[in-house]
């Protein structure tokens, strides 16, 4: 219940506004009572990030199921973009995740986030380290596009057309690799 409330809070108020007291106010309780359920704000944020990672992985696996190559790239990227727009606070939590750190479970989850994309890249013949780096390139392009779009930089252009063109270029590049 607390994690779901935190996810809702994130989408409405944003990552930086997430505090124990702010979440407690949303839940109609006092901050100290939340400490019966979470150890600290950092613990809550870690739990939220893990949940968002799991949700994104599940979403990408679902939309990519039975799809390959360009079709899978377009569908996955479109779902990713839609998630970012519909869940801006959750997306912010997702994009703040470090790949390293002292938390092996969290580090493994961040690497697993590339899994659905790596599975699709196998349909282009990419495997191992090549697939992992291609997945990072794919995510970098999507993340950059989504950020530009969300900050209003591309308000005066047909972002759907530019997005589709970008995806086809990415897929074409994967084909040539």
mmCIF file with all atom_site columns, C-alpha atoms in Angstrom:
data_model
loop_
_atom_site.group_PDB
_atom_site.id
_atom_site.type_symbol
_atom_site.label_atom_id
_atom_site.label_alt_id
_atom_site.label_comp_id
_atom_site.label_asym_id
_atom_site.label_entity_id
_atom_site.label_seq_id
_atom_site.pdbx_PDB_ins_code
_atom_site.Cartn_x
_atom_site.Cartn_y
_atom_site.Cartn_z
_atom_site.occupancy
_atom_site.B_iso_or_equiv
_atom_site.pdbx_formal_charge
_atom_site.auth_seq_id
_atom_site.auth_comp_id
_atom_site.auth_asym_id
_atom_site.auth_atom_id
_atom_site.pdbx_PDB_model_num
ATOM 1   C CA . UNK A 1 1   ? 0.000  0.000   0.000   1.00 0.00 ? 1   UNK A CA 1
ATOM 2   C CA . UNK A 1 2   ? 2.781  2.452   0.883   1.00 0.00 ? 2   UNK A CA 1
ATOM 3   C CA . UNK A 1 3   ? 4.713  1.763   -2.321  1.00 0.00 ? 3   UNK A CA 1
ATOM 4   C CA . UNK A 1 4   ? 1.560  2.231   -4.425  1.00 0.00 ? 4   UNK A CA 1
ATOM 5   C CA . UNK A 1 5   ? 0.860  5.501   -2.623  1.00 0.00 ? 5   UNK A CA 1
ATOM 6   C CA . UNK A 1 6   ? 4.440  6.595   -3.245  1.00 0.00 ? 6   UNK A CA 1
ATOM 7   C CA . UNK A 1 7   ? 4.092  5.792   -6.969  1.00 0.00 ? 7   UNK A CA 1
ATOM 8   C CA . UNK A 1 8   ? 0.923  7.865   -7.193  1.00 0.00 ? 8   UNK A CA 1
ATOM 9   C CA . UNK A 1 9   ? 2.608  10.655  -5.252  1.00 0.00 ? 9   UNK A CA 1
ATOM 10  C CA . UNK A 1 10  ? 5.604  10.608  -7.613  1.00 0.00 ? 10  UNK A CA 1
ATOM 11  C CA . UNK A 1 11  ? 3.455  11.048  -10.700 1.00 0.00 ? 11  UNK A CA 1
ATOM 12  C CA . UNK A 1 12  ? 1.610  13.958  -9.143  1.00 0.00 ? 12  UNK A CA 1
ATOM 13  C CA . UNK A 1 13  ? 4.381  15.736  -7.211  1.00 0.00 ? 13  UNK A CA 1
ATOM 14  C CA . UNK A 1 14  ? 7.698  14.483  -8.597  1.00 0.00 ? 14  UNK A CA 1
ATOM 15  C CA . UNK A 1 15  ? 10.763 12.723  -7.250  1.00 0.00 ? 15  UNK A CA 1
ATOM 16  C CA . UNK A 1 16  ? 12.213 15.646  -5.335  1.00 0.00 ? 16  UNK A CA 1
ATOM 17  C CA . UNK A 1 17  ? 8.964  16.176  -3.420  1.00 0.00 ? 17  UNK A CA 1
ATOM 18  C CA . UNK A 1 18  ? 8.880  12.581  -2.126  1.00 0.00 ? 18  UNK A CA 1
ATOM 19  C CA . UNK A 1 19  ? 9.555  12.714  1.601   1.00 0.00 ? 19  UNK A CA 1
ATOM 20  C CA . UNK A 1 20  ? 8.272  10.623  4.471   1.00 0.00 ? 20  UNK A CA 1
ATOM 21  C CA . UNK A 1 21  ? 6.172  13.517  5.784   1.00 0.00 ? 21  UNK A CA 1
ATOM 22  C CA . UNK A 1 22  ? 4.736  14.415  2.376   1.00 0.00 ? 22  UNK A CA 1
ATOM 23  C CA . UNK A 1 23  ? 3.744  10.807  1.734   1.00 0.00 ? 23  UNK A CA 1
ATOM 24  C CA . UNK A 1 24  ? 2.284  10.501  5.249   1.00 0.00 ? 24  UNK A CA 1
ATOM 25  C CA . UNK A 1 25  ? 0.171  13.616  4.605   1.00 0.00 ? 25  UNK A CA 1
ATOM 26  C CA . UNK A 1 26  ? -1.146 12.026  1.406   1.00 0.00 ? 26  UNK A CA 1
ATOM 27  C CA . UNK A 1 27  ? -2.048 8.911   3.381   1.00 0.00 ? 27  UNK A CA 1
ATOM 28  C CA . UNK A 1 28  ? -3.705 10.933  6.140   1.00 0.00 ? 28  UNK A CA 1
ATOM 29  C CA . UNK A 1 29  ? -1.251 9.936   8.836   1.00 0.00 ? 29  UNK A CA 1
ATOM 30  C CA . UNK A 1 30  ? 1.868  11.256  10.558  1.00 0.00 ? 30  UNK A CA 1
ATOM 31  C CA . UNK A 1 31  ? 5.399  10.761  9.285   1.00 0.00 ? 31  UNK A CA 1
ATOM 32  C CA . UNK A 1 32  ? 6.638  8.756   12.275  1.00 0.00 ? 32  UNK A CA 1
ATOM 33  C CA . UNK A 1 33  ? 3.943  6.116   11.739  1.00 0.00 ? 33  UNK A CA 1
ATOM 34  C CA . UNK A 1 34  ? 5.357  5.353   8.266   1.00 0.00 ? 34  UNK A CA 1
ATOM 35  C CA . UNK A 1 35  ? 8.576  4.265   9.918   1.00 0.00 ? 35  UNK A CA 1
ATOM 36  C CA . UNK A 1 36  ? 6.680  1.176   11.038  1.00 0.00 ? 36  UNK A CA 1
ATOM 37  C CA . UNK A 1 37  ? 6.692  0.189   7.338   1.00 0.00 ? 37  UNK A CA 1
ATOM 38  C CA . UNK A 1 38  ? 9.900  1.717   5.926   1.00 0.00 ? 38  UNK A CA 1
ATOM 39  C CA . UNK A 1 39  ? 13.295 2.187   7.546   1.00 0.00 ? 39  UNK A CA 1
ATOM 40  C CA . UNK A 1 40  ? 14.155 5.511   5.933   1.00 0.00 ? 40  UNK A CA 1
ATOM 41  C CA . UNK A 1 41  ? 13.455 7.782   3.003   1.00 0.00 ? 41  UNK A CA 1
ATOM 42  C CA . UNK A 1 42  ? 16.330 6.125   1.142   1.00 0.00 ? 42  UNK A CA 1
ATOM 43  C CA . UNK A 1 43  ? 14.766 2.701   1.812   1.00 0.00 ? 43  UNK A CA 1
ATOM 44  C CA . UNK A 1 44  ? 11.430 3.939   0.451   1.00 0.00 ? 44  UNK A CA 1
ATOM 45  C CA . UNK A 1 45  ? 13.098 5.416   -2.634  1.00 0.00 ? 45  UNK A CA 1
ATOM 46  C CA . UNK A 1 46  ? 15.047 2.211   -3.266  1.00 0.00 ? 46  UNK A CA 1
ATOM 47  C CA . UNK A 1 47  ? 11.867 0.147   -2.959  1.00 0.00 ? 47  UNK A CA 1
ATOM 48  C CA . UNK A 1 48  ? 10.041 2.496   -5.323  1.00 0.00 ? 48  UNK A CA 1
ATOM 49  C CA . UNK A 1 49  ? 12.868 2.306   -7.863  1.00 0.00 ? 49  UNK A CA 1
ATOM 50  C CA . UNK A 1 50  ? 12.885 -1.487  -7.705  1.00 0.00 ? 50  UNK A CA 1
ATOM 51  C CA . UNK A 1 51  ? 9.134  -1.557  -8.293  1.00 0.00 ? 51  UNK A CA 1
ATOM 52  C CA . UNK A 1 52  ? 9.404  0.837   -11.241 1.00 0.00 ? 52  UNK A CA 1
ATOM 53  C CA . UNK A 1 53  ? 12.188 -1.264  -12.764 1.00 0.00 ? 53  UNK A CA 1
ATOM 54  C CA . UNK A 1 54  ? 10.053 -4.392  -12.397 1.00 0.00 ? 54  UNK A CA 1
ATOM 55  C CA . UNK A 1 55  ? 7.039  -2.628  -13.919 1.00 0.00 ? 55  UNK A CA 1
ATOM 56  C CA . UNK A 1 56  ? 9.010  -1.378  -16.914 1.00 0.00 ? 56  UNK A CA 1
ATOM 57  C CA . UNK A 1 57  ? 10.588 -4.783  -17.513 1.00 0.00 ? 57  UNK A CA 1
ATOM 58  C CA . UNK A 1 58  ? 7.170  -6.444  -17.370 1.00 0.00 ? 58  UNK A CA 1
ATOM 59  C CA . UNK A 1 59  ? 5.659  -3.844  -19.703 1.00 0.00 ? 59  UNK A CA 1
ATOM 60  C CA . UNK A 1 60  ? 8.463  -4.193  -22.255 1.00 0.00 ? 60  UNK A CA 1
ATOM 61  C CA . UNK A 1 61  ? 8.326  -7.993  -22.133 1.00 0.00 ? 61  UNK A CA 1
ATOM 62  C CA . UNK A 1 62  ? 4.560  -7.910  -22.646 1.00 0.00 ? 62  UNK A CA 1
ATOM 63  C CA . UNK A 1 63  ? 4.566  -5.563  -25.636 1.00 0.00 ? 63  UNK A CA 1
ATOM 64  C CA . UNK A 1 64  ? 7.526  -7.319  -27.285 1.00 0.00 ? 64  UNK A CA 1
ATOM 65  C CA . UNK A 1 65  ? 6.107  -10.813 -26.899 1.00 0.00 ? 65  UNK A CA 1
ATOM 66  C CA . UNK A 1 66  ? 6.053  -12.557 -30.278 1.00 0.00 ? 66  UNK A CA 1
ATOM 67  C CA . UNK A 1 67  ? 7.633  -9.578  -32.053 1.00 0.00 ? 67  UNK A CA 1
ATOM 68  C CA . UNK A 1 68  ? 11.058 -9.250  -33.639 1.00 0.00 ? 68  UNK A CA 1
ATOM 69  C CA . UNK A 1 69  ? 13.290 -6.762  -35.362 1.00 0.00 ? 69  UNK A CA 1
ATOM 70  C CA . UNK A 1 70  ? 11.816 -3.405  -36.443 1.00 0.00 ? 70  UNK A CA 1
ATOM 71  C CA . UNK A 1 71  ? 8.325  -4.294  -35.238 1.00 0.00 ? 71  UNK A CA 1
ATOM 72  C CA . UNK A 1 72  ? 9.614  -5.062  -31.738 1.00 0.00 ? 72  UNK A CA 1
ATOM 73  C CA . UNK A 1 73  ? 11.826 -1.950  -31.670 1.00 0.00 ? 73  UNK A CA 1
ATOM 74  C CA . UNK A 1 74  ? 8.935  0.346   -32.586 1.00 0.00 ? 74  UNK A CA 1
ATOM 75  C CA . UNK A 1 75  ? 6.472  -1.277  -30.181 1.00 0.00 ? 75  UNK A CA 1
ATOM 76  C CA . UNK A 1 76  ? 8.894  -1.330  -27.261 1.00 0.00 ? 76  UNK A CA 1
ATOM 77  C CA . UNK A 1 77  ? 10.058 2.220   -27.811 1.00 0.00 ? 77  UNK A CA 1
ATOM 78  C CA . UNK A 1 78  ? 6.503  3.490   -28.155 1.00 0.00 ? 78  UNK A CA 1
ATOM 79  C CA . UNK A 1 79  ? 5.500  1.749   -24.918 1.00 0.00 ? 79  UNK A CA 1
ATOM 80  C CA . UNK A 1 80  ? 8.546  3.215   -23.162 1.00 0.00 ? 80  UNK A CA 1
ATOM 81  C CA . UNK A 1 81  ? 7.708  6.710   -24.399 1.00 0.00 ? 81  UNK A CA 1
ATOM 82  C CA . UNK A 1 82  ? 4.072  6.326   -23.376 1.00 0.00 ? 82  UNK A CA 1
ATOM 83  C CA . UNK A 1 83  ? 5.096  5.137   -19.902 1.00 0.00 ? 83  UNK A CA 1
ATOM 84  C CA . UNK A 1 84  ? 7.319  8.200   -19.462 1.00 0.00 ? 84  UNK A CA 1
ATOM 85  C CA . UNK A 1 85  ? 4.503  10.558  -20.429 1.00 0.00 ? 85  UNK A CA 1
ATOM 86  C CA . UNK A 1 86  ? 1.834  8.834   -18.343 1.00 0.00 ? 86  UNK A CA 1
ATOM 87  C CA . UNK A 1 87  ? 4.068  8.302   -15.306 1.00 0.00 ? 87  UNK A CA 1
ATOM 88  C CA . UNK A 1 88  ? 6.540  11.213  -15.228 1.00 0.00 ? 88  UNK A CA 1
ATOM 89  C CA . UNK A 1 89  ? 7.427  10.771  -11.554 1.00 0.00 ? 89  UNK A CA 1
ATOM 90  C CA . UNK A 1 90  ? 8.015  7.058   -11.918 1.00 0.00 ? 90  UNK A CA 1
ATOM 91  C CA . UNK A 1 91  ? 10.047 7.703   -15.037 1.00 0.00 ? 91  UNK A CA 1
ATOM 92  C CA . UNK A 1 92  ? 12.167 10.163  -13.083 1.00 0.00 ? 92  UNK A CA 1
ATOM 93  C CA . UNK A 1 93  ? 12.778 7.477   -10.446 1.00 0.00 ? 93  UNK A CA 1
ATOM 94  C CA . UNK A 1 94  ? 13.754 5.006   -13.185 1.00 0.00 ? 94  UNK A CA 1
ATOM 95  C CA . UNK A 1 95  ? 16.218 7.362   -14.841 1.00 0.00 ? 95  UNK A CA 1
ATOM 96  C CA . UNK A 1 96  ? 17.975 8.141   -11.549 1.00 0.00 ? 96  UNK A CA 1
ATOM 97  C CA . UNK A 1 97  ? 19.131 4.575   -11.145 1.00 0.00 ? 97  UNK A CA 1
ATOM 98  C CA . UNK A 1 98  ? 22.891 4.041   -10.989 1.00 0.00 ? 98  UNK A CA 1
ATOM 99  C CA . UNK A 1 99  ? 24.396 0.939   -12.597 1.00 0.00 ? 99  UNK A CA 1
ATOM 100 C CA . UNK A 1 100 ? 26.887 0.403   -9.782  1.00 0.00 ? 100 UNK A CA 1
ATOM 101 C CA . UNK A 1 101 ? 26.829 0.740   -6.070  1.00 0.00 ? 101 UNK A CA 1
ATOM 102 C CA . UNK A 1 102 ? 27.075 -1.361  -2.963  1.00 0.00 ? 102 UNK A CA 1
ATOM 103 C CA . UNK A 1 103 ? 23.673 -2.999  -3.355  1.00 0.00 ? 103 UNK A CA 1
ATOM 104 C CA . UNK A 1 104 ? 24.032 -6.225  -5.400  1.00 0.00 ? 104 UNK A CA 1
ATOM 105 C CA . UNK A 1 105 ? 20.261 -6.752  -5.718  1.00 0.00 ? 105 UNK A CA 1
ATOM 106 C CA . UNK A 1 106 ? 19.723 -3.216  -6.970  1.00 0.00 ? 106 UNK A CA 1
ATOM 107 C CA . UNK A 1 107 ? 22.695 -3.436  -9.347  1.00 0.00 ? 107 UNK A CA 1
ATOM 108 C CA . UNK A 1 108 ? 21.315 -6.686  -10.759 1.00 0.00 ? 108 UNK A CA 1
ATOM 109 C CA . UNK A 1 109 ? 17.873 -5.101  -11.237 1.00 0.00 ? 109 UNK A CA 1
ATOM 110 C CA . UNK A 1 110 ? 19.318 -2.137  -13.128 1.00 0.00 ? 110 UNK A CA 1
ATOM 111 C CA . UNK A 1 111 ? 21.184 -4.483  -15.470 1.00 0.00 ? 111 UNK A CA 1
ATOM 112 C CA . UNK A 1 112 ? 18.056 -6.629  -15.870 1.00 0.00 ? 112 UNK A CA 1
ATOM 113 C CA . UNK A 1 113 ? 16.216 -3.546  -17.121 1.00 0.00 ? 113 UNK A CA 1
ATOM 114 C CA . UNK A 1 114 ? 18.125 -3.983  -20.390 1.00 0.00 ? 114 UNK A CA 1
ATOM 115 C CA . UNK A 1 115 ? 16.899 -7.597  -20.673 1.00 0.00 ? 115 UNK A CA 1
ATOM 116 C CA . UNK A 1 116 ? 13.793 -7.067  -22.801 1.00 0.00 ? 116 UNK A CA 1
ATOM 117 C CA . UNK A 1 117 ? 15.710 -4.919  -25.285 1.00 0.00 ? 117 UNK A CA 1
ATOM 118 C CA . UNK A 1 118 ? 18.599 -7.397  -25.401 1.00 0.00 ? 118 UNK A CA 1
ATOM 119 C CA . UNK A 1 119 ? 16.114 -10.176 -26.172 1.00 0.00 ? 119 UNK A CA 1
ATOM 120 C CA . UNK A 1 120 ? 14.804 -8.192  -29.150 1.00 0.00 ? 120 UNK A CA 1
ATOM 121 C CA . UNK A 1 121 ? 18.324 -7.368  -30.301 1.00 0.00 ? 121 UNK A CA 1
ATOM 122 C CA . UNK A 1 122 ? 18.984 -11.090 -30.615 1.00 0.00 ? 122 UNK A CA 1
ATOM 123 C CA . UNK A 1 123 ? 16.595 -11.013 -33.596 1.00 0.00 ? 123 UNK A CA 1
ATOM 124 C CA . UNK A 1 124 ? 19.161 -8.723  -35.259 1.00 0.00 ? 124 UNK A CA 1
ATOM 125 C CA . UNK A 1 125 ? 21.934 -11.208 -34.488 1.00 0.00 ? 125 UNK A CA 1
ATOM 126 C CA . UNK A 1 126 ? 23.382 -9.200  -31.598 1.00 0.00 ? 126 UNK A CA 1
ATOM 127 C CA . UNK A 1 127 ? 24.496 -11.132 -28.556 1.00 0.00 ? 127 UNK A CA 1
ATOM 128 C CA . UNK A 1 128 ? 26.534 -10.743 -25.386 1.00 0.00 ? 128 UNK A CA 1
ATOM 129 C CA . UNK A 1 129 ? 28.422 -7.515  -24.878 1.00 0.00 ? 129 UNK A CA 1
ATOM 130 C CA . UNK A 1 130 ? 27.423 -6.209  -28.331 1.00 0.00 ? 130 UNK A CA 1
ATOM 131 C CA . UNK A 1 131 ? 23.754 -6.613  -27.429 1.00 0.00 ? 131 UNK A CA 1
ATOM 132 C CA . UNK A 1 132 ? 24.230 -4.960  -24.026 1.00 0.00 ? 132 UNK A CA 1
ATOM 133 C CA . UNK A 1 133 ? 25.944 -1.926  -25.544 1.00 0.00 ? 133 UNK A CA 1
ATOM 134 C CA . UNK A 1 134 ? 23.353 -1.717  -28.301 1.00 0.00 ? 134 UNK A CA 1
ATOM 135 C CA . UNK A 1 135 ? 20.641 -1.789  -25.613 1.00 0.00 ? 135 UNK A CA 1
ATOM 136 C CA . UNK A 1 136 ? 22.371 1.138   -23.867 1.00 0.00 ? 136 UNK A CA 1
ATOM 137 C CA . UNK A 1 137 ? 22.483 3.013   -27.175 1.00 0.00 ? 137 UNK A CA 1
ATOM 138 C CA . UNK A 1 138 ? 18.787 2.294   -27.716 1.00 0.00 ? 138 UNK A CA 1
ATOM 139 C CA . UNK A 1 139 ? 17.894 3.477   -24.206 1.00 0.00 ? 139 UNK A CA 1
ATOM 140 C CA . UNK A 1 140 ? 20.081 6.583   -24.587 1.00 0.00 ? 140 UNK A CA 1
ATOM 141 C CA . UNK A 1 141 ? 18.277 7.579   -27.776 1.00 0.00 ? 141 UNK A CA 1
ATOM 142 C CA . UNK A 1 142 ? 14.851 6.993   -26.217 1.00 0.00 ? 142 UNK A CA 1
ATOM 143 C CA . UNK A 1 143 ? 15.705 8.747   -22.989 1.00 0.00 ? 143 UNK A CA 1
ATOM 144 C CA . UNK A 1 144 ? 17.149 11.745  -24.811 1.00 0.00 ? 144 UNK A CA 1
ATOM 145 C CA . UNK A 1 145 ? 14.102 12.003  -27.037 1.00 0.00 ? 145 UNK A CA 1
ATOM 146 C CA . UNK A 1 146 ? 11.659 11.686  -24.143 1.00 0.00 ? 146 UNK A CA 1
ATOM 147 C CA . UNK A 1 147 ? 13.505 14.326  -22.111 1.00 0.00 ? 147 UNK A CA 1
ATOM 148 C CA . UNK A 1 148 ? 13.534 16.761  -25.015 1.00 0.00 ? 148 UNK A CA 1
ATOM 149 C CA . UNK A 1 149 ? 9.851  16.119  -25.555 1.00 0.00 ? 149 UNK A CA 1
ATOM 150 C CA . UNK A 1 150 ? 8.889  16.419  -21.871 1.00 0.00 ? 150 UNK A CA 1
ATOM 151 C CA . UNK A 1 151 ? 10.803 19.666  -21.397 1.00 0.00 ? 151 UNK A CA 1
ATOM 152 C CA . UNK A 1 152 ? 9.063  21.317  -24.344 1.00 0.00 ? 152 UNK A CA 1
ATOM 153 C CA . UNK A 1 153 ? 12.106 21.580  -26.612 1.00 0.00 ? 153 UNK A CA 1
ATOM 154 C CA . UNK A 1 154 ? 10.171 19.948  -29.456 1.00 0.00 ? 154 UNK A CA 1
ATOM 155 C CA . UNK A 1 155 ? 6.808  21.618  -28.983 1.00 0.00 ? 155 UNK A CA 1
ATOM 156 C CA . UNK A 1 156 ? 6.735  23.045  -32.503 1.00 0.00 ? 156 UNK A CA 1
ATOM 157 C CA . UNK A 1 157 ? 7.450  19.851  -34.431 1.00 0.00 ? 157 UNK A CA 1
ATOM 158 C CA . UNK A 1 158 ? 5.636  16.620  -35.218 1.00 0.00 ? 158 UNK A CA 1
ATOM 159 C CA . UNK A 1 159 ? 7.277  14.517  -32.523 1.00 0.00 ? 159 UNK A CA 1
ATOM 160 C CA . UNK A 1 160 ? 5.459  11.346  -33.574 1.00 0.00 ? 160 UNK A CA 1
ATOM 161 C CA . UNK A 1 161 ? 7.002  11.515  -37.049 1.00 0.00 ? 161 UNK A CA 1
ATOM 162 C CA . UNK A 1 162 ? 10.473 12.334  -35.708 1.00 0.00 ? 162 UNK A CA 1
ATOM 163 C CA . UNK A 1 163 ? 10.185 9.530   -33.150 1.00 0.00 ? 163 UNK A CA 1
ATOM 164 C CA . UNK A 1 164 ? 9.210  6.966   -35.778 1.00 0.00 ? 164 UNK A CA 1
ATOM 165 C CA . UNK A 1 165 ? 12.047 8.072   -38.073 1.00 0.00 ? 165 UNK A CA 1
ATOM 166 C CA . UNK A 1 166 ? 14.524 7.828   -35.193 1.00 0.00 ? 166 UNK A CA 1
ATOM 167 C CA . UNK A 1 167 ? 13.371 4.302   -34.382 1.00 0.00 ? 167 UNK A CA 1
ATOM 168 C CA . UNK A 1 168 ? 13.671 3.151   -37.981 1.00 0.00 ? 168 UNK A CA 1
ATOM 169 C CA . UNK A 1 169 ? 17.195 4.584   -38.126 1.00 0.00 ? 169 UNK A CA 1
ATOM 170 C CA . UNK A 1 170 ? 18.084 2.772   -34.906 1.00 0.00 ? 170 UNK A CA 1
ATOM 171 C CA . UNK A 1 171 ? 16.684 -0.484  -36.251 1.00 0.00 ? 171 UNK A CA 1
ATOM 172 C CA . UNK A 1 172 ? 18.521 -0.008  -39.535 1.00 0.00 ? 172 UNK A CA 1
ATOM 173 C CA . UNK A 1 173 ? 21.771 0.518   -37.640 1.00 0.00 ? 173 UNK A CA 1
ATOM 174 C CA . UNK A 1 174 ? 21.194 -2.664  -35.674 1.00 0.00 ? 174 UNK A CA 1
ATOM 175 C CA . UNK A 1 175 ? 20.578 -4.501  -38.925 1.00 0.00 ? 175 UNK A CA 1
ATOM 176 C CA . UNK A 1 176 ? 23.934 -3.360  -40.298 1.00 0.00 ? 176 UNK A CA 1
ATOM 177 C CA . UNK A 1 177 ? 25.819 -4.394  -37.150 1.00 0.00 ? 177 UNK A CA 1
#
